Amino acid sequence: MQNLLETVIEELEAVVKDTGNAFWNIPPATAALLQWLIKVHKPSRVLEIGTSNGYSALRMAQVLSHSGGVLYTVESHAERFATAEKNFARAGVEGLVHQVKGHAPEILSSLEGVFDMVFLDATKMEYQSYVDFLYPKLSIGAIVVADNCVSHGDDLYMQKFLQFMKETPLFSSVLLSFDNGVLLAHKS
Ligand SMILES: C[S@@+](CC[C@H](N)C(=O)[O-])C[C@H]1O[C@@H](n2cnc3c(N)ncnc32)[C@H](O)[C@@H]1O
């Protein structure tokens, strides 16, 4: 599986260069951070909101294939959902990556069980609603990772979200100012 997975990842990284990142994939260093978090935290169940063509999911799958965890990934756009489906099939990650089609947060109620790690990378102005909805579905000590917190830092909705995450006793969080700006939060 690993060779297929790596081949597809390399192809998607070439697509970023060819298209000017038409699928809005996370940069490789952010992917490496997600992988490191999975290695250290060893989540059994990871949730991603915002699959696009599946690049970040495949980068997480690279590590989950060793740690024994699984990934659920949510996408509302039919074409990108189908593109990711093909990429997951080519990479051989069936059983490891589970696609969920629909619009978050509404679709999240169809997901059973709790999550130990969540990666937010969909509509930035919806981050607060994702966290509000997901909070009861997060295990104690769960990690929430949110991308684009600096690139969208001038927007009022992002400022409000960051302020909430800084002040709430529900999470302890830190904002990392690299790539597009990544918020890391830990459910207290
Ligand atoms: C930035 S891209 C995700 C990139 C992907 N995480 C990666 O790095 O490879 C955001 C994706 O989220 C999807 N999206 C936006 N809002 C959504 C929502 N409310 N529910 C589900 N998907 C959503 C968009 O269609 C888009 O494909």
Coordinates of N, CA and C and ligand atoms in Angstrom, one line a residue:
M1 N 0.8 -1.2 0.0 CA 0.0 0.0 0.0 C 0.9 1.3 0.0
Q2 N 2.0 1.2 0.8 CA 2.8 2.4 0.9 C 3.3 3.0 -0.4
N3 N 3.7 2.1 -1.3 CA 4.2 2.6 -2.6 C 3.2 3.3 -3.4
L4 N 2.0 2.7 -3.4 CA 0.9 3.4 -4.1 C 0.5 4.7 -3.5
L5 N 0.5 4.7 -2.2 CA 0.1 5.9 -1.4 C 1.1 7.0 -1.7
E6 N 2.4 6.7 -1.7 CA 3.4 7.7 -1.9 C 3.4 8.2 -3.4
T7 N 3.1 7.3 -4.3 CA 3.0 7.7 -5.7 C 1.9 8.7 -5.9
V8 N 0.7 8.4 -5.3 CA -0.4 9.4 -5.5 C -0.1 10.7 -4.8
I9 N 0.5 10.7 -3.6 CA 0.9 11.9 -3.0 C 1.9 12.7 -3.8
E10 N 2.9 12.1 -4.4 CA 3.8 12.8 -5.3 C 3.1 13.4 -6.5
E11 N 2.1 12.7 -7.0 CA 1.3 13.2 -8.2 C 0.5 14.4 -7.7
L12 N -0.1 14.4 -6.6 CA -0.9 15.5 -6.1 C 0.0 16.7 -5.8
E13 N 1.2 16.5 -5.4 CA 2.1 17.6 -5.1 C 2.6 18.2 -6.5
A14 N 2.6 17.4 -7.5 CA 2.9 17.9 -8.8 C 1.8 18.7 -9.4
V15 N 0.5 18.3 -9.0 CA -0.7 19.0 -9.5 C -0.7 20.4 -8.8
V16 N -0.2 20.5 -7.6 CA -0.2 21.9 -6.9 C 0.7 22.8 -7.8
K17 N 1.9 22.3 -8.2 CA 2.8 23.1 -8.9 C 2.2 23.5 -10.3
D18 N 1.6 22.5 -10.9 CA 1.0 22.7 -12.3 C -0.1 23.7 -12.3
T19 N -1.0 23.6 -11.3 CA -2.2 24.3 -11.3 C -2.2 25.6 -10.4
G20 N -1.1 25.8 -9.7 CA -1.2 27.0 -8.8 C -2.1 26.6 -7.6
N21 N -2.1 25.4 -7.2 CA -2.8 24.9 -6.0 C -4.3 25.1 -6.2
A22 N -4.9 24.6 -7.3 CA -6.3 24.7 -7.6 C -7.2 24.0 -6.6
F23 N -6.6 23.0 -5.9 CA -7.4 22.3 -4.9 C -7.2 22.8 -3.5
W24 N -6.4 23.9 -3.3 CA -6.2 24.5 -2.0 C -5.6 23.6 -1.0
N25 N -4.7 22.7 -1.5 CA -4.0 21.7 -0.6 C -3.2 22.4 0.5
I26 N -3.1 21.8 1.6 CA -2.2 22.4 2.6 C -0.7 22.2 2.2
P27 N 0.2 23.1 2.6 CA 1.6 23.0 2.2 C 2.2 21.8 2.9
P28 N 3.3 21.2 2.3 CA 3.9 20.0 2.9 C 4.3 20.2 4.4
A29 N 4.7 21.3 4.8 CA 5.2 21.5 6.2 C 4.0 21.4 7.2
T30 N 2.8 21.8 6.7 CA 1.6 21.7 7.6 C 1.2 20.2 7.6
A31 N 1.4 19.5 6.5 CA 1.1 18.1 6.4 C 2.0 17.3 7.4
A32 N 3.3 17.8 7.4 CA 4.3 17.1 8.3 C 3.9 17.4 9.8
L33 N 3.3 18.5 10.1 CA 2.9 18.8 11.4 C 1.7 17.8 11.8
L34 N 0.7 17.7 10.9 CA -0.4 16.7 11.1 C 0.2 15.3 11.4
Q35 N 1.1 14.9 10.6 CA 1.7 13.6 10.7 C 2.4 13.4 12.1
W36 N 3.1 14.5 12.5 CA 3.8 14.4 13.8 C 2.8 14.3 14.9
L37 N 1.7 15.1 14.8 CA 0.7 15.0 15.9 C 0.1 13.6 16.0
I38 N -0.1 13.0 14.8 CA -0.7 11.7 14.8 C 0.3 10.7 15.4
K39 N 1.6 10.8 15.1 CA 2.6 9.9 15.6 C 2.6 10.1 17.2
V40 N 2.6 11.3 17.7 CA 2.7 11.5 19.1 C 1.4 11.2 19.9
H41 N 0.3 11.7 19.3 CA -1.0 11.6 20.1 C -1.6 10.2 19.8
K42 N -1.3 9.6 18.7 CA -1.9 8.3 18.4 C -3.4 8.2 18.4
P43 N -4.1 9.1 17.7 CA -5.6 9.1 17.7 C -6.1 7.9 17.1
S44 N -7.2 7.3 17.7 CA -7.8 6.2 17.0 C -8.7 6.6 15.9
R45 N -9.4 7.8 16.1 CA -10.3 8.3 15.1 C -10.0 9.8 14.8
V46 N -9.7 10.1 13.6 CA -9.4 11.4 13.2 C -10.6 11.9 12.2
L47 N -10.9 13.2 12.4 CA -12.0 13.7 11.5 C -11.4 14.9 10.8
E48 N -11.5 15.0 9.5 CA -11.1 16.1 8.7 C -12.4 16.8 8.1
I49 N -12.5 18.1 8.1 CA -13.5 18.8 7.5 C -12.9 19.6 6.3
G50 N -13.2 19.1 5.1 CA -12.6 19.8 3.9 C -11.6 18.8 3.3
T51 N -12.1 17.9 2.4 CA -11.3 16.8 1.8 C -10.5 17.4 0.6
S52 N -11.3 18.2 -0.2 CA -10.8 18.6 -1.5 C -10.5 17.3 -2.4
N53 N -9.3 17.3 -3.0 CA -8.9 16.1 -3.8 C -8.2 15.0 -2.9
G54 N -8.1 15.3 -1.6 CA -7.7 14.2 -0.7 C -6.2 14.3 -0.3
Y55 N -5.5 15.3 -0.7 CA -4.1 15.4 -0.4 C -3.8 15.3 1.1
S56 N -4.4 16.2 1.9 CA -4.1 16.2 3.4 C -4.6 14.8 4.0
A57 N -5.7 14.3 3.5 CA -6.1 13.0 4.0 C -5.1 11.9 3.7
L58 N -4.5 11.9 2.5 CA -3.5 10.9 2.2 C -2.2 11.1 3.0
R59 N -1.9 12.4 3.3 CA -0.7 12.6 4.1 C -1.0 12.1 5.6
M60 N -2.2 12.2 6.0 CA -2.5 11.7 7.4 C -2.5 10.1 7.3
A61 N -3.1 9.6 6.2 CA -3.2 8.2 6.0 C -1.8 7.5 6.1
Q62 N -0.8 8.2 5.6 CA 0.6 7.7 5.6 C 1.0 7.2 7.0
V63 N 0.6 8.0 8.0 CA 1.0 7.8 9.4 C 0.0 6.8 10.1
L64 N -1.3 7.1 9.7 CA -2.4 6.3 10.3 C -2.2 4.8 9.9
S65 N -1.6 4.6 8.8 CA -1.5 3.2 8.4 C -0.5 2.4 9.3
H66 N 0.3 3.2 10.0 CA 1.2 2.5 11.0 C 0.6 2.6 12.4
S67 N -0.1 3.6 12.7 CA -0.5 3.8 14.1 C -1.9 3.1 14.4
G68 N -2.5 2.6 13.3 CA -3.8 1.8 13.6 C -5.0 2.7 13.6
G69 N -4.9 4.0 13.4 CA -6.1 4.9 13.5 C -6.8 4.9 12.1
V70 N -8.0 5.5 12.2 CA -8.8 5.7 10.9 C -9.1 7.2 10.8
L71 N -9.4 7.6 9.5 CA -9.7 9.0 9.2 C -11.1 9.0 8.6
Y72 N -11.9 9.9 9.0 CA -13.2 10.3 8.4 C -13.0 11.7 7.8
T73 N -13.3 11.9 6.5 CA -13.1 13.1 5.9 C -14.4 13.6 5.1
V74 N -14.7 14.9 5.4 CA -16.0 15.4 4.9 C -15.8 16.4 3.8
E75 N -16.6 16.2 2.7 CA -16.5 17.1 1.6 C -17.9 17.4 1.0
S76 N -18.3 18.6 0.7 CA -19.6 18.9 0.2 C -19.6 19.1 -1.3
H77 N -18.5 19.3 -1.9 CA -18.5 19.6 -3.4 C -18.4 18.3 -4.1
A78 N -19.4 18.0 -5.0 CA -19.6 16.7 -5.6 C -18.3 16.3 -6.4
E79 N -17.8 17.2 -7.2 CA -16.7 16.9 -8.1 C -15.4 16.6 -7.3
R80 N -15.2 17.5 -6.3 CA -13.9 17.2 -5.5 C -14.1 15.9 -4.7
F81 N -15.3 15.7 -4.2 CA -15.5 14.4 -3.5 C -15.2 13.2 -4.4
A82 N -15.6 13.3 -5.7 CA -15.4 12.2 -6.6 C -13.9 12.1 -7.0
T83 N -13.2 13.2 -7.1 CA -11.8 13.2 -7.4 C -11.0 12.6 -6.2
A84 N -11.4 12.9 -5.0 CA -10.8 12.3 -3.8 C -11.0 10.8 -3.8
E85 N -12.2 10.4 -4.1 CA -12.6 9.0 -4.1 C -11.7 8.2 -5.0
K86 N -11.4 8.8 -6.2 CA -10.5 8.1 -7.2 C -9.1 8.1 -6.6
N87 N -8.7 9.2 -6.0 CA -7.3 9.2 -5.4 C -7.2 8.2 -4.3
F88 N -8.2 8.1 -3.5 CA -8.1 7.1 -2.3 C -8.1 5.7 -2.9
A89 N -8.9 5.4 -3.9 CA -8.9 4.1 -4.5 C -7.5 3.8 -5.1
R90 N -6.9 4.7 -5.8 CA -5.6 4.5 -6.4 C -4.5 4.3 -5.4
A91 N -4.7 5.0 -4.2 CA -3.7 4.9 -3.2 C -3.9 3.7 -2.3
G92 N -5.0 3.0 -2.4 CA -5.3 1.8 -1.7 C -5.5 2.0 -0.2
V93 N -6.2 3.1 0.1 CA -6.5 3.4 1.5 C -7.9 3.0 2.0
E94 N -8.6 2.2 1.2 CA -9.9 1.7 1.7 C -9.8 1.1 3.1
G95 N -10.7 1.4 3.9 CA -10.7 0.8 5.3 C -9.9 1.8 6.2
L96 N -9.1 2.6 5.7 CA -8.3 3.6 6.5 C -8.9 5.0 6.4
V97 N -9.3 5.3 5.2 CA -9.9 6.7 5.0 C -11.4 6.5 4.6
H98 N -12.3 7.1 5.4 CA -13.7 7.0 5.1 C -14.3 8.3 4.6
Q99 N -14.8 8.4 3.5 CA -15.3 9.6 3.0 C -16.8 9.9 3.4
V100 N -17.0 11.1 3.8 CA -18.4 11.5 4.2 C -18.8 12.6 3.2
K101 N -19.9 12.4 2.5 CA -20.3 13.5 1.6 C -21.4 14.3 2.2
G102 N -21.2 15.6 2.2 CA -22.2 16.5 2.7 C -21.6 17.8 3.3
H103 N -22.5 18.6 3.8 CA -22.1 19.9 4.3 C -22.0 19.9 5.8
A104 N -20.8 20.3 6.3 CA -20.6 20.4 7.7 C -21.1 21.7 8.2
P105 N -21.7 21.9 9.3 CA -21.7 20.9 10.4 C -22.9 19.9 10.3
E106 N -23.9 20.2 9.4 CA -25.1 19.4 9.4 C -24.8 17.9 9.3
I107 N -23.9 17.5 8.4 CA -23.6 16.1 8.2 C -22.9 15.4 9.4
L108 N -22.4 16.2 10.3 CA -21.6 15.6 11.4 C -22.5 14.8 12.3
S109 N -23.8 15.1 12.4 CA -24.7 14.4 13.3 C -24.8 12.9 12.8
S110 N -24.5 12.7 11.5 CA -24.6 11.3 11.0 C -23.4 10.4 11.5
L111 N -22.4 11.1 12.0 CA -21.2 10.3 12.4 C -21.3 9.9 13.9
E112 N -21.1 8.6 14.1 CA -21.2 8.0 15.4 C -19.8 8.0 16.1
G113 N -19.9 8.0 17.4 CA -18.6 7.8 18.1 C -17.9 9.2 18.4
V114 N -16.7 9.1 19.0 CA -16.0 10.3 19.4 C -14.7 10.3 18.5
F115 N -14.1 11.5 18.4 CA -12.9 11.7 17.7 C -11.8 12.2 18.6
D116 N -10.6 11.8 18.3 CA -9.4 12.1 19.1 C -8.6 13.2 18.5
M117 N -8.9 13.5 17.3 CA -8.2 14.6 16.6 C -9.1 15.1 15.4
V118 N -9.2 16.4 15.2 CA -10.0 17.0 14.2 C -9.1 18.0 13.4
F119 N -9.2 18.0 12.1 CA -8.5 18.9 11.3 C -9.6 19.8 10.5
L120 N -9.6 21.0 10.8 CA -10.6 22.0 10.2 C -9.9 22.6 9.0
D121 N -10.4 22.4 7.8 CA -9.8 23.0 6.6 C -10.9 23.3 5.6
A122 N -12.1 23.7 6.0 CA -13.2 23.9 5.0 C -13.5 25.4 5.1
T123 N -14.7 25.8 5.1 CA -15.1 27.3 5.1 C -14.7 27.9 6.4
K124 N -13.8 28.9 6.2 CA -13.1 29.5 7.4 C -14.2 30.2 8.3
M125 N -15.2 30.8 7.8 CA -16.2 31.5 8.6 C -17.1 30.5 9.4
E126 N -16.9 29.2 9.1 CA -17.7 28.2 9.8 C -16.9 27.5 10.9
Y127 N -15.7 27.9 11.1 CA -14.9 27.1 12.1 C -15.5 27.1 13.5
Q128 N -16.1 28.3 13.9 CA -16.7 28.3 15.2 C -17.9 27.3 15.3
S129 N -18.7 27.2 14.2 CA -19.8 26.3 14.2 C -19.3 24.9 14.2
Y130 N -18.2 24.6 13.5 CA -17.7 23.2 13.6 C -17.3 22.8 15.0
V131 N -16.6 23.8 15.7 CA -16.1 23.5 17.0 C -17.3 23.3 18.0
D132 N -18.3 24.2 17.9 CA -19.5 24.2 18.7 C -20.2 22.8 18.6
F133 N -20.3 22.4 17.3 CA -21.0 21.2 17.0 C -20.2 20.0 17.5
L134 N -18.9 20.0 17.3 CA -18.0 18.8 17.5 C -17.7 18.6 19.0
Y135 N -17.8 19.7 19.8 CA -17.2 19.6 21.1 C -17.7 18.4 21.9
P136 N -19.0 18.1 21.9 CA -19.5 16.8 22.6 C -18.9 15.6 21.9
K137 N -18.5 15.6 20.7 CA -18.0 14.4 20.0 C -16.5 14.3 20.1
L138 N -15.8 15.2 20.9 CA -14.4 15.1 21.1 C -14.1 14.4 22.4
S139 N -13.1 13.4 22.3 CA -12.7 12.8 23.5 C -11.9 13.8 24.4
I140 N -11.8 13.5 25.7 CA -11.0 14.3 26.6 C -9.6 14.2 26.1
G141 N -8.9 15.4 25.9 CA -7.5 15.4 25.4 C -7.4 15.4 23.9
A142 N -8.6 15.5 23.2 CA -8.6 15.5 21.8 C -7.9 16.8 21.3
I143 N -7.3 16.7 20.1 CA -6.6 17.8 19.5 C -7.4 18.3 18.3
V144 N -7.6 19.7 18.3 CA -8.2 20.3 17.2 C -7.1 21.1 16.5
V145 N -7.0 20.9 15.2 CA -6.1 21.7 14.3 C -6.9 22.5 13.3
A146 N -6.6 23.8 13.2 CA -7.4 24.6 12.3 C -6.4 25.3 11.4
D147 N -6.6 25.2 10.0 CA -5.6 25.8 9.1 C -6.1 27.2 8.7
N148 N -5.3 28.0 8.2 CA -5.6 29.4 7.6 C -5.9 30.4 8.7
C149 N -5.5 30.2 9.9 CA -5.8 31.1 11.0 C -5.0 32.4 10.9
V150 N -3.9 32.4 10.2 CA -3.2 33.7 10.0 C -3.5 34.3 8.6
S151 N -3.6 33.4 7.6 CA -3.9 33.9 6.2 C -5.3 34.6 6.2
H152 N -6.2 34.2 7.1 CA -7.5 34.8 7.2 C -7.7 35.6 8.4
G153 N -6.5 36.0 9.0 CA -6.5 36.6 10.3 C -7.1 38.1 10.3
D154 N -7.2 38.7 9.1 CA -7.8 40.0 9.1 C -9.3 40.0 9.1
D155 N -9.8 38.8 8.9 CA -11.3 38.7 8.8 C -11.9 38.6 10.2
L156 N -13.0 39.3 10.4 CA -13.6 39.4 11.7 C -14.0 38.1 12.3
Y157 N -14.6 37.2 11.4 CA -15.0 35.9 11.9 C -13.8 35.1 12.4
M158 N -12.6 35.2 11.8 CA -11.5 34.5 12.3 C -11.0 35.1 13.6
Q159 N -11.0 36.4 13.7 CA -10.6 37.1 14.9 C -11.5 36.6 16.1
K160 N -12.8 36.5 15.8 CA -13.7 36.1 16.9 C -13.4 34.7 17.3
F161 N -13.2 33.8 16.2 CA -12.9 32.4 16.5 C -11.6 32.3 17.3
L162 N -10.6 33.0 17.0 CA -9.3 32.9 17.7 C -9.4 33.4 19.1
Q163 N -10.2 34.5 19.3 CA -10.4 35.0 20.6 C -11.2 34.0 21.5
F164 N -12.2 33.4 20.9 CA -12.9 32.3 21.6 C -12.0 31.2 22.1
M165 N -11.1 30.7 21.1 CA -10.3 29.6 21.4 C -9.2 30.0 22.5
K166 N -8.8 31.3 22.5 CA -7.8 31.7 23.5 C -8.4 31.8 24.9
E167 N -9.7 32.3 24.9 CA -10.3 32.6 26.2 C -11.1 31.5 26.9
T168 N -11.6 30.5 26.0 CA -12.5 29.5 26.6 C -11.7 28.5 27.5
P169 N -12.3 28.1 28.6 CA -11.7 27.1 29.5 C -11.8 25.7 28.9
L170 N -12.6 25.6 27.8 CA -12.8 24.3 27.2 C -11.6 23.7 26.4
F171 N -10.7 24.6 26.0 CA -9.5 24.2 25.2 C -8.3 25.0 25.7
S172 N -7.1 24.4 25.6 CA -5.9 25.3 25.7 C -5.3 25.3 24.3
S173 N -4.9 26.4 23.8 CA -4.6 26.5 22.4 C -3.3 27.4 22.1
V174 N -2.7 27.1 21.0 CA -1.6 27.9 20.6 C -1.7 28.2 19.1
L175 N -1.3 29.4 18.7 CA -1.4 29.7 17.2 C 0.1 29.7 16.7
L176 N 0.3 28.8 15.7 CA 1.6 28.7 15.1 C 1.6 29.5 13.8
S177 N 2.5 30.5 13.7 CA 2.6 31.4 12.6 C 3.5 30.9 11.5
F178 N 3.2 29.8 10.9 CA 4.0 29.3 9.8 C 3.0 28.9 8.7
D179 N 3.5 28.7 7.5 CA 2.6 28.4 6.4 C 1.3 29.4 6.4
N180 N 0.1 28.8 6.4 CA -1.1 29.7 6.5 C -1.5 30.0 7.9
G181 N -0.8 29.6 8.9 CA -1.2 29.9 10.3 C -2.0 28.7 10.8
V182 N -1.5 28.0 11.7 CA -2.2 26.8 12.2 C -2.5 26.9 13.7
L183 N -3.8 26.8 14.0 CA -4.1 26.8 15.4 C -4.1 25.4 16.0
L184 N -3.5 25.1 17.1 CA -3.5 23.8 17.8 C -4.3 24.0 19.1
A185 N -5.3 23.2 19.3 CA -6.0 23.3 20.5 C -6.2 21.9 21.1
H186 N -6.2 21.9 22.4 CA -6.3 20.6 23.2 C -7.5 20.7 24.1
K187 N -8.4 19.7 24.0 CA -9.6 19.7 24.8 C -9.3 19.4 26.3
S188 N -9.5 20.3 27.1 CA -9.1 20.2 28.5 C -9.9 19.1 29.3
Ligands
LIG1 C1 -9.0 24.2 1.6 S1 -9.9 22.9 0.8 C2 -9.4 21.5 1.6 C3 -8.0 21.1 1.3 C4 -7.5 19.7 1.8 N1 -7.7 19.7 3.3 C5 -6.1 19.5 1.5 O1 -5.2 20.1 2.1 O2 -5.8 18.6 0.7 C6 -11.5 23.1 1.4 C7 -12.5 22.1 1.0 O3 -13.6 22.2 1.9 C8 -14.8 22.0 1.2 N2 -15.9 22.6 2.1 C9 -16.1 23.9 2.3 N3 -17.1 24.1 3.2 C10 -17.5 22.9 3.5 C11 -18.5 22.4 4.4 N4 -19.2 23.3 5.1 N5 -18.7 21.1 4.5 C12 -17.9 20.2 3.8 N6 -17.0 20.6 2.9 C13 -16.8 21.9 2.8 C14 -14.6 22.7 -0.1 O4 -15.5 22.2 -1.1 C15 -13.1 22.4 -0.4 O5 -13.0 21.3 -1.2

